XYZ file of C-alpha atoms in Angstrom:
451
model
C -123.633 42.178 17.280
C -125.866 39.214 16.561
C -128.442 38.673 19.315
C -129.327 35.008 19.521
C -132.962 35.857 20.237
C -133.346 37.068 16.653
C -135.628 35.362 14.171
C -134.417 32.433 12.147
C -134.195 34.439 8.933
C -131.964 37.135 10.397
C -129.796 34.602 12.188
C -129.323 32.448 9.123
C -128.294 35.369 6.928
C -125.804 36.781 9.408
C -124.146 33.449 10.100
C -124.116 32.357 6.457
C -125.566 28.900 7.144
C -128.869 27.189 7.682
C -128.558 26.098 11.298
C -131.707 25.326 13.237
C -132.879 28.181 15.420
C -136.293 27.640 17.024
C -135.860 30.785 19.103
C -138.586 32.947 17.551
C -140.236 34.986 20.278
C -140.408 38.382 21.962
C -138.277 38.344 25.087
C -140.044 40.075 27.944
C -136.750 40.552 29.760
C -138.113 39.310 33.077
C -138.096 35.537 32.752
C -134.788 33.688 32.823
C -136.374 30.357 31.857
C -135.996 29.059 28.333
C -138.670 30.373 26.023
C -139.399 29.719 22.363
C -140.936 26.725 20.643
C -143.480 24.845 22.731
C -142.219 21.414 21.709
C -138.891 19.671 21.737
C -137.398 19.214 18.287
C -135.025 16.847 16.556
C -131.900 16.969 14.452
C -130.263 13.924 12.898
C -128.303 13.524 16.142
C -130.631 14.247 19.042
C -133.805 15.746 20.449
C -133.253 19.023 22.304
C -135.328 20.770 24.978
C -137.679 23.538 23.927
C -136.184 26.967 23.451
C -132.743 25.602 22.625
C -130.490 26.973 19.911
C -128.713 24.325 17.860
C -125.914 24.669 15.323
C -125.781 21.601 13.104
C -123.670 22.907 10.227
C -120.549 24.946 9.595
C -120.928 28.632 10.397
C -119.105 31.804 9.389
C -119.381 34.716 11.812
C -118.824 38.283 10.660
C -120.165 39.788 13.881
C -120.357 38.775 17.524
C -122.880 36.298 18.879
C -124.570 36.880 22.228
C -126.389 34.008 23.946
C -129.002 35.542 26.289
C -129.401 34.657 29.953
C -131.444 31.494 30.323
C -130.802 30.363 26.757
C -128.746 27.333 25.716
C -126.730 26.978 22.515
C -125.773 23.445 21.483
C -123.070 22.929 18.839
C -123.112 19.464 17.337
C -120.076 17.268 16.559
C -117.986 18.201 13.540
C -119.218 21.786 13.227
C -116.599 24.381 12.256
C -117.145 28.017 13.225
C -115.015 30.433 11.216
C -114.637 33.984 12.530
C -113.904 36.671 9.984
C -110.940 38.864 10.849
C -111.445 41.848 8.531
C -114.317 43.367 10.498
C -114.779 46.673 12.315
C -115.444 45.002 15.683
C -113.687 41.719 16.514
C -116.004 38.722 16.575
C -116.738 37.379 20.063
C -118.957 34.600 21.369
C -120.458 36.090 24.523
C -122.241 33.504 26.643
C -124.687 35.106 29.051
C -126.636 31.832 29.106
C -125.274 28.337 28.476
C -123.021 26.792 25.846
C -122.537 23.122 25.007
C -119.837 22.285 22.448
C -120.473 18.589 21.913
C -117.435 17.483 19.964
C -116.116 13.947 19.775
C -112.654 12.514 19.161
C -113.620 11.769 15.561
C -115.636 14.954 15.035
C -114.361 17.849 17.164
C -116.038 21.235 17.231
C -113.648 23.773 15.691
C -113.625 27.522 16.322
C -111.083 29.209 14.086
C -110.553 32.251 11.850
C -110.443 32.855 8.128
C -106.785 33.951 8.002
C -105.539 31.699 10.805
C -103.531 34.353 12.624
C -103.492 35.049 16.382
C -105.869 37.838 17.469
C -108.146 37.375 14.445
C -111.169 37.204 16.766
C -111.941 37.688 20.452
C -112.872 34.554 22.361
C -115.603 32.738 24.249
C -116.467 35.248 26.959
C -118.962 34.120 29.598
C -121.141 36.453 31.629
C -121.917 36.793 35.317
C -125.086 34.685 35.023
C -123.744 31.981 32.745
C -124.681 28.713 34.430
C -123.093 25.936 32.369
C -120.430 25.690 29.683
C -119.203 22.429 28.181
C -116.147 22.460 25.914
C -115.577 18.815 25.008
C -113.348 17.880 22.080
C -113.064 21.481 20.897
C -110.280 23.033 18.801
C -110.023 26.767 19.562
C -107.425 28.888 17.786
C -106.419 32.424 16.727
C -108.370 34.242 19.448
C -107.197 37.162 21.573
C -108.301 40.336 19.785
C -108.588 43.527 21.830
C -112.209 44.660 22.360
C -113.585 48.031 21.351
C -116.371 50.009 23.000
C -118.720 48.362 20.513
C -117.632 44.848 21.514
C -120.139 42.571 23.215
C -117.680 41.877 26.040
C -117.326 45.606 26.713
C -121.065 46.278 26.419
C -121.734 43.561 29.014
C -119.021 44.941 31.346
C -116.891 41.819 31.080
C -113.689 43.341 29.642
C -112.298 46.819 29.129
C -110.825 48.147 25.911
C -107.543 48.774 27.721
C -106.941 45.088 28.480
C -103.267 44.213 28.131
C -102.859 42.010 25.079
C -106.460 41.173 24.186
C -109.189 38.979 25.655
C -108.552 35.323 26.563
C -109.688 32.508 24.313
C -112.024 31.333 27.094
C -113.204 33.288 30.126
C -115.578 32.236 32.915
C -116.595 34.422 35.853
C -119.820 33.228 37.520
C -118.926 32.083 41.038
C -122.098 29.977 41.075
C -121.718 28.601 37.552
C -119.788 25.598 36.293
C -117.755 24.637 33.260
C -115.741 21.786 31.856
C -112.840 21.836 29.432
C -112.080 18.284 28.360
C -110.134 16.650 25.527
C -109.690 20.005 23.810
C -106.901 21.724 21.886
C -106.256 25.422 22.526
C -103.498 26.857 20.354
C -102.113 29.954 18.659
C -104.180 32.335 20.769
C -102.722 35.809 21.135
C -103.004 36.300 24.891
C -104.151 34.007 27.724
C -105.653 30.725 26.639
C -107.972 30.774 29.666
C -108.866 33.261 32.409
C -111.047 32.368 35.389
C -112.490 34.790 37.946
C -115.157 32.477 39.323
C -116.848 29.146 38.827
C -116.653 25.441 39.492
C -114.573 23.778 36.827
C -112.961 20.601 35.615
C -110.000 21.071 33.246
C -108.835 17.658 32.048
C -107.053 15.957 29.154
C -106.423 19.146 27.178
C -103.535 20.448 25.104
C -102.635 24.128 25.498
C -100.028 25.022 22.888
C -98.270 28.159 21.671
C -99.873 30.634 24.099
C -99.389 34.370 24.002
C -97.034 36.754 22.246
C -93.621 38.290 22.794
C -94.990 41.791 23.463
C -97.696 41.096 26.036
C -97.131 37.538 27.223
C -99.872 35.044 27.878
C -100.664 32.258 30.321
C -102.221 28.906 29.527
C -104.334 28.723 32.709
C -104.844 31.993 34.613
C -106.853 31.639 37.837
C -108.090 34.320 40.240
C -110.402 34.065 43.280
C -113.920 32.651 43.246
C -113.080 29.262 41.732
C -113.199 25.587 42.637
C -111.066 23.701 40.129
C -109.572 20.342 39.329
C -106.800 20.717 36.743
C -105.338 17.384 35.686
C -103.791 15.421 32.849
C -103.146 18.428 30.621
C -100.204 19.182 28.342
C -99.061 22.799 28.354
C -96.498 23.555 25.661
C -94.870 26.885 24.842
C -96.826 29.241 27.075
C -94.724 32.318 26.594
C -95.237 33.505 30.182
C -96.581 30.908 32.615
C -98.223 27.565 32.132
C -100.152 28.195 35.351
C -100.746 31.529 37.074
C -102.552 30.900 40.357
C -103.876 33.780 42.443
C -106.564 34.803 44.895
C -106.788 38.337 43.547
C -110.324 39.716 43.725
C -111.378 37.928 46.900
C -114.250 39.673 48.730
C -117.343 39.002 50.821
C -119.105 37.719 47.713
C -116.109 36.178 45.940
C -114.597 33.321 47.976
C -111.014 32.152 48.004
C -110.179 29.720 45.250
C -109.753 26.034 45.997
C -107.924 23.945 43.424
C -106.051 20.728 42.849
C -103.480 20.820 40.061
C -101.913 17.428 39.481
C -100.332 15.198 36.856
C -99.863 17.905 34.232
C -96.935 18.131 31.791
C -95.403 21.582 31.226
C -92.852 22.011 28.426
C -90.830 25.010 27.162
C -92.702 27.764 29.014
C -91.623 31.241 30.093
C -89.306 32.360 27.308
C -91.034 35.716 26.805
C -90.627 37.543 30.118
C -88.974 40.717 28.785
C -91.094 43.220 30.736
C -90.400 41.518 34.052
C -89.362 38.137 35.352
C -92.753 37.178 36.787
C -92.706 33.445 36.481
C -91.778 31.052 33.755
C -93.659 27.836 34.456
C -95.867 28.193 37.559
C -96.492 31.454 39.422
C -98.427 31.614 42.715
C -99.465 34.847 44.416
C -101.980 36.694 46.599
C -102.621 33.878 49.083
C -103.226 31.218 46.448
C -103.450 27.873 48.219
C -103.400 25.054 45.693
C -102.706 21.394 45.965
C -99.972 21.299 43.307
C -98.372 17.874 42.960
C -97.131 15.296 40.455
C -96.545 17.885 37.742
C -93.667 17.543 35.277
C -91.872 20.742 34.255
C -89.491 20.372 31.316
C -87.001 22.990 30.080
C -88.963 26.005 31.253
C -87.480 29.341 32.240
C -88.011 29.002 35.990
C -89.421 26.599 38.499
C -92.208 27.387 40.955
C -92.091 31.088 41.895
C -93.892 33.721 43.951
C -93.520 37.497 44.442
C -91.459 38.973 47.274
C -94.653 40.036 49.026
C -98.215 38.736 48.966
C -97.184 35.293 47.832
C -98.583 31.812 48.291
C -100.509 30.748 51.417
C -97.941 28.194 52.554
C -99.967 27.002 55.526
C -102.927 25.925 53.405
C -101.075 24.776 50.285
C -99.390 21.585 49.205
C -96.694 22.303 46.645
C -94.622 19.123 46.487
C -93.605 16.724 44.987
C -93.126 17.947 41.423
C -90.506 17.085 38.791
C -88.231 19.775 37.317
C -85.988 18.893 34.376
C -83.443 21.168 32.669
C -81.319 20.223 29.672
C -79.130 23.337 30.033
C -76.937 24.719 32.795
C -78.930 27.954 32.620
C -82.077 26.005 33.360
C -80.455 24.229 36.283
C -79.331 27.566 37.749
C -82.696 29.274 37.315
C -84.530 26.429 39.059
C -81.947 25.976 41.811
C -82.557 26.290 45.536
C -81.140 29.819 45.677
C -82.960 31.094 42.567
C -84.599 34.490 43.055
C -88.241 34.223 44.179
C -88.130 30.472 43.774
C -89.979 28.024 46.026
C -87.787 25.025 46.784
C -88.709 21.695 48.303
C -86.205 18.945 48.990
C -88.973 16.465 48.207
C -89.143 17.693 44.599
C -87.007 16.120 41.888
C -84.613 18.581 40.228
C -81.888 18.382 37.632
C -78.645 19.195 39.466
C -76.712 19.269 36.201
C -77.738 19.741 32.590
C -79.650 16.764 31.240
C -79.887 14.905 34.528
C -83.184 13.102 35.085
C -84.460 13.360 31.525
C -88.059 12.082 31.742
C -87.705 10.471 28.299
C -90.733 11.493 26.307
C -91.577 8.917 23.659
C -91.468 11.380 20.775
C -90.475 15.027 21.110
C -88.137 17.127 18.964
C -86.935 20.243 20.746
C -85.275 23.301 19.257
C -81.626 22.169 18.919
C -80.247 25.101 20.902
C -83.069 25.816 23.325
C -82.680 29.223 24.980
C -85.096 29.576 27.865
C -84.230 33.289 28.134
C -84.556 34.121 24.430
C -87.431 36.659 24.742
C -88.106 36.514 20.992
C -90.506 34.153 19.253
C -87.929 32.727 16.877
C -86.706 29.107 16.983
C -83.461 30.261 15.350
C -82.838 32.252 18.542
C -83.742 29.321 20.780
C -87.508 29.772 21.147
C -89.699 26.658 21.103
C -90.817 25.280 17.768
C -94.491 25.324 16.860
C -96.425 22.463 18.399
C -96.440 19.254 16.370
C -99.437 16.953 16.799
C -97.260 13.926 16.077
C -95.297 14.438 19.290
C -95.940 11.994 22.116
C -95.297 13.261 25.638
C -96.055 9.982 27.352
C -93.102 8.468 29.210
C -90.826 5.696 27.992
C -90.746 2.450 29.952
C -87.385 3.368 31.517
C -88.320 6.950 32.445
C -87.178 8.092 35.906
C -90.420 10.097 36.169
C -92.608 6.990 36.355
C -92.534 6.971 40.141
C -92.273 9.359 43.072
C -95.659 11.042 42.850
C -98.352 10.940 45.535
C -101.998 9.908 45.643
C -102.861 10.860 49.243
C -104.876 13.985 48.475
C -108.486 14.762 47.650
C -109.751 16.160 44.391
C -112.210 19.051 44.572
C -114.793 17.047 42.624
C -114.083 13.350 43.272
C -117.485 12.432 41.824
C -117.153 14.819 38.892
C -119.425 17.634 37.746
C -122.865 17.180 36.214
C -124.135 19.402 33.401
C -127.892 19.256 33.331
C -128.253 20.985 29.996
C -126.524 17.938 28.522
C -128.737 15.599 30.517
C -131.802 17.110 28.843
C -130.555 16.089 25.394
C -132.081 12.846 24.127
C -129.599 11.284 21.727
C -131.319 9.218 19.065
C -128.965 6.239 19.258
C -126.462 4.811 21.724
C -123.543 5.193 19.308
C -123.734 8.999 19.443
C -124.842 9.317 23.073
C -122.766 11.668 25.236
C -122.371 11.643 28.990
C -123.448 14.652 31.024
C -120.970 13.874 33.828
C -117.295 14.806 33.628
C -115.015 13.157 36.175
C -111.409 14.008 36.933
C -108.871 11.198 36.588
C -107.437 9.504 39.635
C -103.972 10.787 40.552
C -100.976 8.747 39.461
C -97.624 8.167 41.176
C -95.868 9.036 37.942
C -95.169 12.665 37.092
C -96.937 14.432 34.264
C -100.041 13.557 32.305
C -101.250 10.001 31.934
């Protein structure tokens, strides 16, 4: 495991690059403030606060990276991090401090693997004292490896080696911390794309594609107790279990109930994998989850909104309608019908009552010709979804029936957005490359799905 408090020489050799690392000091273990160089320093992009770690160039990781408590790692636009897969212990990025991935639309930050196969590396795993994480314009793929007892996530008591299906691509757990996922592309990760057991978060304008595996499943957004979240304007395609799994599991005296608004998201072709059990297939709510869940568009997924027979959603404190449910097959209509097992039905939702009724008319989407929402094998020839195509356009045509019927009379958790002060401390050297430190959720729209 590569400790980020190491000297520049050791760090540079292990990561096979010449990134700037001013962190050359002896950590006394008692001070959580940034330590290191006494002066701020510059790259070609910006001036960073003292003690910061900065990656300016492409990096290859053959062992895990651990960012200590109180330390901030900044990754500049256009940097690609390649995780080697043929290693004894899967590579992980364990964030005990702070992480700022500062991608742009033109120059995203990319975290990938050398062989480009799911489960090649672990994921971004954040610790109990991680204060801030920014993932803006980030492409994260091929994560989900199972940890060993030598893994940084196991050593820091974040995940066990017996985890079902491997670690998530991104995990956050500090109830008092905050994170943003914005404008990012999560794809081809072996298990859950995200897993949250605490924290204040804004999840906006992302694409989650091709989540999980046929053996162990995988959600796109998996939420437990301890969170305050706004989840809006995301596309979730081909999550093999659920697009959204919403729960208050883990609630205690120190871990509060989760509050969340989930609105104007588009969910397509999710839930085909459920061979072990039939626990969801688009959105699953359990253990007194109490979301505001409105204006979402669910398209050809295995089931509609579902809950378990016992310990389900907190109906009194939730708002679960209106949402838009489309099915192109009679099987889909039946499995999202009013009498569907474990289903949650609202007359105020919009449902297909026959195959193909109410097609929302995406501008450009090619579906598997014979979609089989119950296929349980990851094979398009058997009716599974095709791999995500970046040329697809899930915005709605001008004559789409899904352009109206949504609601705007609800409050977002963070109407003024979330501020990330580690970003505020960065002095960008010109206005062209300047980045905002505030991330604000979009206003709700009366149309269904993402804007």
